Coordinates of N, CA, C and O in Angstrom, one line a residue:
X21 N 86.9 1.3 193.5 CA 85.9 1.5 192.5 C 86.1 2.9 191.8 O 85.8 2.9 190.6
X22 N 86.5 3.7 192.3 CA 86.8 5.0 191.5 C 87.6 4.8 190.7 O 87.5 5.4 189.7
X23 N 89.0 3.8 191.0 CA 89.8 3.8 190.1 C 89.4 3.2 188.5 O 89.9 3.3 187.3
X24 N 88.5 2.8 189.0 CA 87.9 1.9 187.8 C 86.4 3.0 186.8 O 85.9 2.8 185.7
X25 N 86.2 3.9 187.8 CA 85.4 5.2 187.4 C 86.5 5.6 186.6 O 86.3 5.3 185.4
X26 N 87.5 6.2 186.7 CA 87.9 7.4 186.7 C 88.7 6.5 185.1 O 88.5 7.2 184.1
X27 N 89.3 5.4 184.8 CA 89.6 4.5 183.7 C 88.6 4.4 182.7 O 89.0 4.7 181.5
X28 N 87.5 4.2 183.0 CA 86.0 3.9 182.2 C 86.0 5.4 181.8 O 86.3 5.4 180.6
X29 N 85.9 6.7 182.3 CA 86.1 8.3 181.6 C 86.8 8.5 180.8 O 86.3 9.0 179.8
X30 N 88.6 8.2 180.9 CA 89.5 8.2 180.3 C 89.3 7.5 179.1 O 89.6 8.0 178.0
X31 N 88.9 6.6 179.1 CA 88.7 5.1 177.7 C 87.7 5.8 176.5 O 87.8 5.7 175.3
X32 N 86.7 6.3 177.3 CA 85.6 7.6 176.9 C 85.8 8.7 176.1 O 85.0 9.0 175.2
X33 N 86.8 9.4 176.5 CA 86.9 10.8 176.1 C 88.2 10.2 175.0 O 88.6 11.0 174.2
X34 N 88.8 9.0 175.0 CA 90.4 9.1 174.3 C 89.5 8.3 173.1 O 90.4 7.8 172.4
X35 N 88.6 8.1 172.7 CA 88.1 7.3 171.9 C 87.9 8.2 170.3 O 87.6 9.3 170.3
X36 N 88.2 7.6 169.3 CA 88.3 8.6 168.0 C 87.5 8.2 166.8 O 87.7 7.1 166.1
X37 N 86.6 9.3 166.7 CA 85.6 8.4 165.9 C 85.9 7.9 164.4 O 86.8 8.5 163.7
X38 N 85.2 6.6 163.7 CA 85.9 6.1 162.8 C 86.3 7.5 161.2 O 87.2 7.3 160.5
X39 N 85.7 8.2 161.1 CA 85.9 9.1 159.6 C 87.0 9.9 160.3 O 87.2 10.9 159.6
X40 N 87.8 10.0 161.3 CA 88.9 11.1 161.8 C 90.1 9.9 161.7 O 91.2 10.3 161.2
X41 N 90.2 8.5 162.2 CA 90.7 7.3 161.9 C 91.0 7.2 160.9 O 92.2 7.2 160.7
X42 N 90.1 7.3 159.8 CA 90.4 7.1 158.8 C 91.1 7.9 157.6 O 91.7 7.4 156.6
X43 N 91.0 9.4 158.2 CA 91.5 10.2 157.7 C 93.1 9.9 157.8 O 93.9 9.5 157.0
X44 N 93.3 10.4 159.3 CA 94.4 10.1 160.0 C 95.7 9.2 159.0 O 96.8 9.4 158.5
X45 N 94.2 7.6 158.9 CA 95.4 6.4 158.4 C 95.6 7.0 156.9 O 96.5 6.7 156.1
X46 N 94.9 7.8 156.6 CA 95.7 8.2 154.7 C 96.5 9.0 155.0 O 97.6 8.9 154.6
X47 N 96.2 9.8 155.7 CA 97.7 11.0 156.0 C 98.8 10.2 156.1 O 99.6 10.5 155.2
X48 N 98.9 9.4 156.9 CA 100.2 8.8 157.1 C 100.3 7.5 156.0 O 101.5 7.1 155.9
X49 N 99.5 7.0 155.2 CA 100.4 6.7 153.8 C 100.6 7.9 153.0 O 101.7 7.9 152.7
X50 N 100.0 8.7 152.7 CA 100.4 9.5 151.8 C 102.0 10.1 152.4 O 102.8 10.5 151.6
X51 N 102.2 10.1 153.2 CA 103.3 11.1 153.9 C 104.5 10.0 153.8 O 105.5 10.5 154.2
X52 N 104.5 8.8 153.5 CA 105.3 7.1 153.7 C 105.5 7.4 152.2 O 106.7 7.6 151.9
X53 N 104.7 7.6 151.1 CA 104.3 7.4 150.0 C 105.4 8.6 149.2 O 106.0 8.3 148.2
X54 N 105.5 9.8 149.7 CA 105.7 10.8 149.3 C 108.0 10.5 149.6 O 109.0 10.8 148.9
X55 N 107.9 10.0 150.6 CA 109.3 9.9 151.2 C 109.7 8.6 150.8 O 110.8 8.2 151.2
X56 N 109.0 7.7 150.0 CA 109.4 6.5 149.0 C 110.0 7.5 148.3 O 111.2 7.7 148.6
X57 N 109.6 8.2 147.2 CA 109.5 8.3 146.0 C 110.6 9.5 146.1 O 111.3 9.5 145.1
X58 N 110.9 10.5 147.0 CA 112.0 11.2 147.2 C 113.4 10.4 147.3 O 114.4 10.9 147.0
X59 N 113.4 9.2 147.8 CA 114.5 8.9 147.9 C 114.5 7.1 146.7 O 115.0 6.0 147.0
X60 N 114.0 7.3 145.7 CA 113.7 6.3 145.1 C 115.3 6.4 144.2 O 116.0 7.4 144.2
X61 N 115.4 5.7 143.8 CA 116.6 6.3 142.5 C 116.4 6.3 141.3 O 117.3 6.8 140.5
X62 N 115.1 5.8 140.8 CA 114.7 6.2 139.9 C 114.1 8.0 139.3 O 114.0 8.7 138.3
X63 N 113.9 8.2 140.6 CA 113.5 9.5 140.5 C 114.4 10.1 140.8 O 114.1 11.3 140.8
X64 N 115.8 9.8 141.3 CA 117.2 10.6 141.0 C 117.8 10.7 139.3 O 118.4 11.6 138.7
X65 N 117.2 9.4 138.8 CA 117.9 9.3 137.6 C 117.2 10.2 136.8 O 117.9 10.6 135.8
X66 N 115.8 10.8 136.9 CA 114.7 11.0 135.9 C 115.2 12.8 136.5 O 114.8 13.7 135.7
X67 N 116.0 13.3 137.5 CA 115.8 14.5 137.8 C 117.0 14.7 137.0 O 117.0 15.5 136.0
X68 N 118.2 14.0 137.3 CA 119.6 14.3 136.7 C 119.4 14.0 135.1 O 120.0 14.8 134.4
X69 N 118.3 12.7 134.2 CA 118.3 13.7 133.2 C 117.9 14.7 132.5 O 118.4 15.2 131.5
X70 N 116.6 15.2 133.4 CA 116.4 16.2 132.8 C 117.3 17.4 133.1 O 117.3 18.5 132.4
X71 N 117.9 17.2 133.9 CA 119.4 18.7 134.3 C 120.0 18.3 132.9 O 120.3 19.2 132.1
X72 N 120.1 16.9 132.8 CA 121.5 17.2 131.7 C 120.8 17.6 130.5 O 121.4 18.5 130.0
X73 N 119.5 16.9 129.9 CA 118.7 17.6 128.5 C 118.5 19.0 128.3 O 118.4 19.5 127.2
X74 N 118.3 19.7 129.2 CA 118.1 20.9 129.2 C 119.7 21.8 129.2 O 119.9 22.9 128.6
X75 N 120.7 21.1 130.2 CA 122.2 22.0 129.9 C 122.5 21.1 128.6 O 123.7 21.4 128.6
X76 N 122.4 20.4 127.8 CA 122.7 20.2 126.2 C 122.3 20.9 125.5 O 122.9 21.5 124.5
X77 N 120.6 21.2 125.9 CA 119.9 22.2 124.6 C 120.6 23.3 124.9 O 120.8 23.9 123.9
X78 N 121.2 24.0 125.9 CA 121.7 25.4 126.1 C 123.2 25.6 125.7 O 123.6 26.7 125.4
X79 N 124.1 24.4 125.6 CA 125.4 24.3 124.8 C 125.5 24.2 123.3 O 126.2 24.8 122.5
X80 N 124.3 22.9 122.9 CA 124.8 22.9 121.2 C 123.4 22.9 120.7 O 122.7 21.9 120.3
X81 N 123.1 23.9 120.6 CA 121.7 24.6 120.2 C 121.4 24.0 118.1 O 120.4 23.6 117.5
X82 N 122.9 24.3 117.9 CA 122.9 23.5 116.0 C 122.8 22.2 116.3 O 123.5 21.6 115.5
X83 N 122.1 21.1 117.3 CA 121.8 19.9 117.5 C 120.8 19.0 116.1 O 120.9 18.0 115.5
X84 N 119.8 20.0 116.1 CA 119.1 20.0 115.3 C 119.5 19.4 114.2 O 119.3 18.3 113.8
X85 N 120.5 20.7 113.7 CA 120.9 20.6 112.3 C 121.2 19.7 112.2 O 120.8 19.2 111.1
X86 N 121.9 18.9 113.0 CA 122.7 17.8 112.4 C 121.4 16.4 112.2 O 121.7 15.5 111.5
X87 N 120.6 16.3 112.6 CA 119.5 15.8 112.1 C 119.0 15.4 110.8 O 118.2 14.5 110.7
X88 N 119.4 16.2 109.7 CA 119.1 16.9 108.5 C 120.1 17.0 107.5 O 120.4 18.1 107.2
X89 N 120.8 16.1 107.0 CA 121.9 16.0 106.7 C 122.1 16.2 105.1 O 123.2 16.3 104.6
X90 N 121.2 16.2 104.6 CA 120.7 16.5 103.1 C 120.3 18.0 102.9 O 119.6 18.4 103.8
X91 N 120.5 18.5 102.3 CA 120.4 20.3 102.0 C 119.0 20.2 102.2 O 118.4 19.1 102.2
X92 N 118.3 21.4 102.4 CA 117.0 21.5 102.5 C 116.9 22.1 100.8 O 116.2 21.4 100.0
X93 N 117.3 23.0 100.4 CA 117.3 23.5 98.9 C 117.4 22.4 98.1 O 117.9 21.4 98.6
X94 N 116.7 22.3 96.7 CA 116.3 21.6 95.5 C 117.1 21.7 94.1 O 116.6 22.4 93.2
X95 N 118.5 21.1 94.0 CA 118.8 21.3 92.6 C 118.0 21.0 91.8 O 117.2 20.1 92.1
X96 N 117.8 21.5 90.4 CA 117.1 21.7 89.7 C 118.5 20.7 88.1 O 119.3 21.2 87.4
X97 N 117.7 19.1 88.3 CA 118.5 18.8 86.8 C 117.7 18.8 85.8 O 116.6 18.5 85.6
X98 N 119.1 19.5 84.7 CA 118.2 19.7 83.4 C 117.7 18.3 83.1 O 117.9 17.3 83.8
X99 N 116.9 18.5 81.8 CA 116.3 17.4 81.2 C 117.3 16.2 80.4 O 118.4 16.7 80.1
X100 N 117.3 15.2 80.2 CA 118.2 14.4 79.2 C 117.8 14.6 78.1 O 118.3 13.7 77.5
X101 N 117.2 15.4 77.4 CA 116.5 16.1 76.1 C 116.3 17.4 76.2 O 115.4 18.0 76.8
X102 N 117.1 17.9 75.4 CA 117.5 19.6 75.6 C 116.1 19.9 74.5 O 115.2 20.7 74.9
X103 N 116.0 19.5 73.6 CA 114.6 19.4 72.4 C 113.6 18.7 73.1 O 112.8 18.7 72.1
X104 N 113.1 18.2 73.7 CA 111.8 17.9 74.0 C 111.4 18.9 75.0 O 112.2 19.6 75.7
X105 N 109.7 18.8 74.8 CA 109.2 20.1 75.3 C 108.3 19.8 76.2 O 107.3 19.1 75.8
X106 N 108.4 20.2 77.6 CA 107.9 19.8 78.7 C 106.2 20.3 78.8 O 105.8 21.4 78.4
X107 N 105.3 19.1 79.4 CA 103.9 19.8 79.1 C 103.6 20.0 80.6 O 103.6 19.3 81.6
X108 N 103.2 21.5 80.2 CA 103.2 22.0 81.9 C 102.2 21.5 82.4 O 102.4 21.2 83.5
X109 N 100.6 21.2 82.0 CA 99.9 20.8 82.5 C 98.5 21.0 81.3 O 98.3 21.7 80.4
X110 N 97.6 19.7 82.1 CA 96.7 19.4 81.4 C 95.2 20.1 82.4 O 95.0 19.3 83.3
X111 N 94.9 20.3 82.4 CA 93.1 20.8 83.0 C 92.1 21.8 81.9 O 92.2 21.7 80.7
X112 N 91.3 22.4 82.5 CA 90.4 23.2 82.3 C 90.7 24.8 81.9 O 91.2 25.7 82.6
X113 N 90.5 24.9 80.8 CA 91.1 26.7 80.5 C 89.7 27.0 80.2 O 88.8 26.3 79.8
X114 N 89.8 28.5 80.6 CA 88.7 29.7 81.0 C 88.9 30.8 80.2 O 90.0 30.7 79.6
X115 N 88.2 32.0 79.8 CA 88.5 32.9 79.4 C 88.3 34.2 80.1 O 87.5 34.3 81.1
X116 N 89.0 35.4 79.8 CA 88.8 36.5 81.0 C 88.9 37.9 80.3 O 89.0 38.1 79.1
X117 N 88.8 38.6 81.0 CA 88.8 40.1 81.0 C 89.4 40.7 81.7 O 89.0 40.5 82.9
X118 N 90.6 41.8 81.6 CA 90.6 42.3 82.8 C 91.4 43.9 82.2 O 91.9 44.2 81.1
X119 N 91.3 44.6 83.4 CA 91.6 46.1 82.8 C 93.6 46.5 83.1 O 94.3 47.5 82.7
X120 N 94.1 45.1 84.0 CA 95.5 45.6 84.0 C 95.8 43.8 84.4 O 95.1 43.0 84.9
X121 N 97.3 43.8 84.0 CA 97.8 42.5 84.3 C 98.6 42.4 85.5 O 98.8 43.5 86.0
X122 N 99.2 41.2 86.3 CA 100.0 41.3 87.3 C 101.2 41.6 86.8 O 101.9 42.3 87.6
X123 N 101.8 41.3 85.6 CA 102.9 42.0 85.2 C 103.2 43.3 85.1 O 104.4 43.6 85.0
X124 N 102.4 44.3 85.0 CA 101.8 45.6 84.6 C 101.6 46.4 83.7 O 101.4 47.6 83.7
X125 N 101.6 45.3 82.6 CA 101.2 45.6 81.3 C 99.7 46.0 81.2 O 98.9 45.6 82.1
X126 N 99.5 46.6 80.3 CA 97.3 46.7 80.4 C 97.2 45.9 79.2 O 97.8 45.8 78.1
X127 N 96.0 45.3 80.0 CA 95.1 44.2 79.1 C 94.5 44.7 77.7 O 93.9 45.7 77.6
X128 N 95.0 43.6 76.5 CA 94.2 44.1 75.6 C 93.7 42.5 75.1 O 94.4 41.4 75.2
X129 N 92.2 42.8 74.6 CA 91.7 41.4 74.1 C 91.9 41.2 73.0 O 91.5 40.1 72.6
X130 N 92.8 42.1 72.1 CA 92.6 41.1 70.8 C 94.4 40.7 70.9 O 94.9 40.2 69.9
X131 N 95.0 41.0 72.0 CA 96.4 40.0 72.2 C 96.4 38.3 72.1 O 95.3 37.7 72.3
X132 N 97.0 38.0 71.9 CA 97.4 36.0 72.6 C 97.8 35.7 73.6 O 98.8 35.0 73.9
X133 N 96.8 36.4 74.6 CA 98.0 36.5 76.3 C 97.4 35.4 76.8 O 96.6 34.7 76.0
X134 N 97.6 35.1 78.1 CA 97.0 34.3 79.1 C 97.5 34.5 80.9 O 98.4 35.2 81.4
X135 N 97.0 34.0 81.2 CA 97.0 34.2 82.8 C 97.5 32.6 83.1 O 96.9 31.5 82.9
X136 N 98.9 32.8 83.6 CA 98.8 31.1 84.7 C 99.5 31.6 86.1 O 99.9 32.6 86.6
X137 N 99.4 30.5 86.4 CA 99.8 30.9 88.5 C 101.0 30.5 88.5 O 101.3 30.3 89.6
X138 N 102.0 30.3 87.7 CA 103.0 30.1 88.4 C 104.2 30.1 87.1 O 105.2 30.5 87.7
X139 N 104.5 29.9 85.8 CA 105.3 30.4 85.1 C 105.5 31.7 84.5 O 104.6 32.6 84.2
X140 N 106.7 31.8 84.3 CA 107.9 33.3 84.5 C 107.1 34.4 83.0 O 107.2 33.9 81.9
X141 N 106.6 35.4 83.1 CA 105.8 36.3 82.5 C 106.6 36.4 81.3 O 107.8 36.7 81.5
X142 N 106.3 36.1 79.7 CA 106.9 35.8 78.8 C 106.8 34.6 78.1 O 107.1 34.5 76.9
X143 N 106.5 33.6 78.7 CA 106.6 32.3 78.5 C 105.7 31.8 77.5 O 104.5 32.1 77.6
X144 N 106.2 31.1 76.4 CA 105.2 31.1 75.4 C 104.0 29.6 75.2 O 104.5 28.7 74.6
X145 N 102.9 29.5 75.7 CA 102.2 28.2 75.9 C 101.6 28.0 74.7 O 101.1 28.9 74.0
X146 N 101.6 26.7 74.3 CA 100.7 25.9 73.3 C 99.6 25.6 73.9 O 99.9 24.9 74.9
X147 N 98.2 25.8 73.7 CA 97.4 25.5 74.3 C 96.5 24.7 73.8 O 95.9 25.3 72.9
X148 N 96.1 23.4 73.8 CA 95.7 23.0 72.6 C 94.0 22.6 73.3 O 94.0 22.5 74.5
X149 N 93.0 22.5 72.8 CA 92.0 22.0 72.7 C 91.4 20.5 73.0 O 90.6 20.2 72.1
X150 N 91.7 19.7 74.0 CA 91.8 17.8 74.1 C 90.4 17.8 73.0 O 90.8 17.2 71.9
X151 N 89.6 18.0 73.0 CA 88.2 17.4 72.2 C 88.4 17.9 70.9 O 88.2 16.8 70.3
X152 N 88.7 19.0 69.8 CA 88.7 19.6 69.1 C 90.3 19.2 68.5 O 90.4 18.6 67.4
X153 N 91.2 19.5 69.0 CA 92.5 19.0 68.7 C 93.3 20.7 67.8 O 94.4 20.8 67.3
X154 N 92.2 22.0 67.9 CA 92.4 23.3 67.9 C 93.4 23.6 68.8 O 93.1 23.4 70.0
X155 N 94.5 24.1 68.4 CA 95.8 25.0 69.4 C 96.2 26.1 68.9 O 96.4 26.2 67.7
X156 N 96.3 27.1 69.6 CA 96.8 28.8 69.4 C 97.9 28.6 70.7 O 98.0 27.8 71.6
X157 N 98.5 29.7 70.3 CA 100.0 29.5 71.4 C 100.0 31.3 72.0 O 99.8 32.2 71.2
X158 N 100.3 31.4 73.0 CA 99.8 32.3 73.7 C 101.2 32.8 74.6 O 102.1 32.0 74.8
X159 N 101.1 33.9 74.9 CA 102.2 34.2 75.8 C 101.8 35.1 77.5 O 101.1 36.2 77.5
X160 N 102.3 34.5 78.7 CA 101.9 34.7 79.8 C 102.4 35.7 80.3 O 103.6 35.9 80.4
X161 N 101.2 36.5 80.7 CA 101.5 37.8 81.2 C 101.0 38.5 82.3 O 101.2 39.7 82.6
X162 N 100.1 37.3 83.2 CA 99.5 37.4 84.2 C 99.1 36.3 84.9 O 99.1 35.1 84.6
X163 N 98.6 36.9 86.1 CA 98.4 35.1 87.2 C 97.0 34.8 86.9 O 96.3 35.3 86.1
X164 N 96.8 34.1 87.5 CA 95.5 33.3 87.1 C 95.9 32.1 87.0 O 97.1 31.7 87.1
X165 N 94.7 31.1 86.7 CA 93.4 31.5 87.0 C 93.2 31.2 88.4 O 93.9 30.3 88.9
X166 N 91.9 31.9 89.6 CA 91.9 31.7 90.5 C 90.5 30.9 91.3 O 89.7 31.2 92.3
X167 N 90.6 29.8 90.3 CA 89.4 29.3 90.7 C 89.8 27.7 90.3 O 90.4 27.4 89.3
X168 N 89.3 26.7 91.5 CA 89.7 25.5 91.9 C 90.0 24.2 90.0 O 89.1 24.0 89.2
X169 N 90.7 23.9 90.1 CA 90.6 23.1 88.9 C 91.1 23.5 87.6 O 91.4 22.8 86.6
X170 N 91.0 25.1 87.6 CA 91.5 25.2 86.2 C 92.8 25.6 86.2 O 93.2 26.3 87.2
X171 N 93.7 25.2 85.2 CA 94.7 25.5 84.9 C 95.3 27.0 84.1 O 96.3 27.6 84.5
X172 N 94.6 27.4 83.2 CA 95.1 28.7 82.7 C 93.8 29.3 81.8 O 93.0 28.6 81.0
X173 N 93.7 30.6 82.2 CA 92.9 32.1 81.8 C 93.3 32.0 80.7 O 94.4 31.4 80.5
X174 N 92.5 32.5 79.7 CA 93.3 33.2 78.1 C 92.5 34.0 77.8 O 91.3 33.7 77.9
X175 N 93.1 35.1 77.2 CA 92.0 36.0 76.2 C 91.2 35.7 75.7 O 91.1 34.5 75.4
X176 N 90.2 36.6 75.2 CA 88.6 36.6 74.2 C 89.4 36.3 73.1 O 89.0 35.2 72.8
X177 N 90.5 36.8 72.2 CA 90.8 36.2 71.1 C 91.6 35.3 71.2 O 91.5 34.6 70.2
X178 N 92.5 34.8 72.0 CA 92.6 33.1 71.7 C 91.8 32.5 71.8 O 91.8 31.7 70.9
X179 N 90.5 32.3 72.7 CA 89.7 31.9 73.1 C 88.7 31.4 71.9 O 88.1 30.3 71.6
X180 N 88.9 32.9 71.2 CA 87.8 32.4 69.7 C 89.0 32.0 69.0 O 88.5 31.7 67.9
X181 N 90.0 31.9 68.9 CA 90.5 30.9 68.0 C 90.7 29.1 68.1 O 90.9 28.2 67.3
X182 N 90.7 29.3 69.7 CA 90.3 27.6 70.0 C 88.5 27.7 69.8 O 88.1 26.6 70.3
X183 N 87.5 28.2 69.4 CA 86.4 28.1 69.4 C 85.3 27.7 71.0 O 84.3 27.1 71.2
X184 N 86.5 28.5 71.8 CA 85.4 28.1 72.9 C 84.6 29.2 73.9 O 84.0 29.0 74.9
X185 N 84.8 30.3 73.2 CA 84.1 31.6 73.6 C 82.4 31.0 73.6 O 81.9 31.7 74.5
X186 N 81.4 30.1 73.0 CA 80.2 29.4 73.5 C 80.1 28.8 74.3 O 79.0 28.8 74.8
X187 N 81.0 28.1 74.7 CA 81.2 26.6 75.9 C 82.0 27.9 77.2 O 81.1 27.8 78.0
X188 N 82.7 28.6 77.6 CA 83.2 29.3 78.4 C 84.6 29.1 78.8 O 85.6 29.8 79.1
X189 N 84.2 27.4 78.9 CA 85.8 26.7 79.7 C 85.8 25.7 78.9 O 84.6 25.5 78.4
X190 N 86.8 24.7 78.5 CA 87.4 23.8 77.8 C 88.1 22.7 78.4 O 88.2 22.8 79.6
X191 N 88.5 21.6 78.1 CA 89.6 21.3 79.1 C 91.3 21.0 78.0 O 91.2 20.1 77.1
X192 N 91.8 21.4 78.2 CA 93.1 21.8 77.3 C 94.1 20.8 77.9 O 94.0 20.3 79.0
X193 N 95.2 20.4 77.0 CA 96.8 20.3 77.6 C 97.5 21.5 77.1 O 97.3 22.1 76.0
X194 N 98.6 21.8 78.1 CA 99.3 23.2 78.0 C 100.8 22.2 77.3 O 101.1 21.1 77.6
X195 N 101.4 23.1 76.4 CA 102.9 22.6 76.5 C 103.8 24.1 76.5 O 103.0 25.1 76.4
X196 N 104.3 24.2 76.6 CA 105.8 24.9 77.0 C 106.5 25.4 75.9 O 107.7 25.2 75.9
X197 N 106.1 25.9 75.0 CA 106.8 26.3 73.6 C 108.3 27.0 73.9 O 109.3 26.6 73.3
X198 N 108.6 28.2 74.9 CA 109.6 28.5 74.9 C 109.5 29.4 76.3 O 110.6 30.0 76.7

């Protein structure tokens, strides 16, 4: 009977309660799980290419370039009409004041100047009037205009020669005289 005491103690104390079991059994998939995937070959293939993508980018670094095979720069073809005259744009003209130009000429109001954002200081614009069919021709000597929608600033005296020194702004087509 002791032997059977001393069995019944042993059975007792080796017993493991279920949340230590349970732990246990994930340890040992995760640890099964982890030594799949080290020896998988797919994950040989996925390690060797990234060795080789990264020793490419470090040999032919102009890889890129060759992507892009068209110049990034814009020739510029002339027109098929050397006499026709391109109209730079149609919107809203404004009138202004100011005490110096971005060219660094000083402003004077009884000139024919005007303000545009983006052609070469000299440039001579027809400005014409859409409603009125009134045009004075003006020469650009400053940037402008800097407010959403309009196309080009002009002096108090062109301004009063298109008649719109009452109204403020207009809406005009520009052309390109020279």
């Amino acid at each position: 009977m002791s032997r059977f005491a001393s069995a019944e103690t042993t059975a007792e104390t080796a017993r493991i309660s279920p949340a230590t079991s349970s732990r246990l059994l994930l340890a040992i998939i995760g640890a099964a799980s982890l030594a799949a995937c080290a020896q998988s070959p797919v994950g040989r293939q996925k390690a060797d290419l990234a060795s080789t993508g990264r020793q490419v980018a470090i040999e032919r670094p102009h890889r890129v370039a060759a992507l892009h095979p068209r110049p990034i720069s814009r020739v510029r073809v002339p027109s098929e009409t050397a006499d026709a005259r391109p109209t730079a744009s149609r919107g809203v003209a404004s009138f202004y004041s100011d005490t110096e130009t971005a060219s660094g000429e000083k402003f004077d109001k009884n000139e024919l100047t005007a303000a545009h954002p983006s052609l070469p200081f000299g440039t001579r614009l027809r400005v014409t009037d859409v409603s009125s069919g009134r045009a004075v021709t003006v020469r650009v000597n400053d940037r402008g205009p800097f407010v959403r929608g309009r196309v080009v600033d002009i002096s108090p005296s062109a301004a009063e020669a298109l008649g719109m020194v009452d109204k403020g702004i207009t809406n005009v087509r520009l052309d390109v005289v020279r």
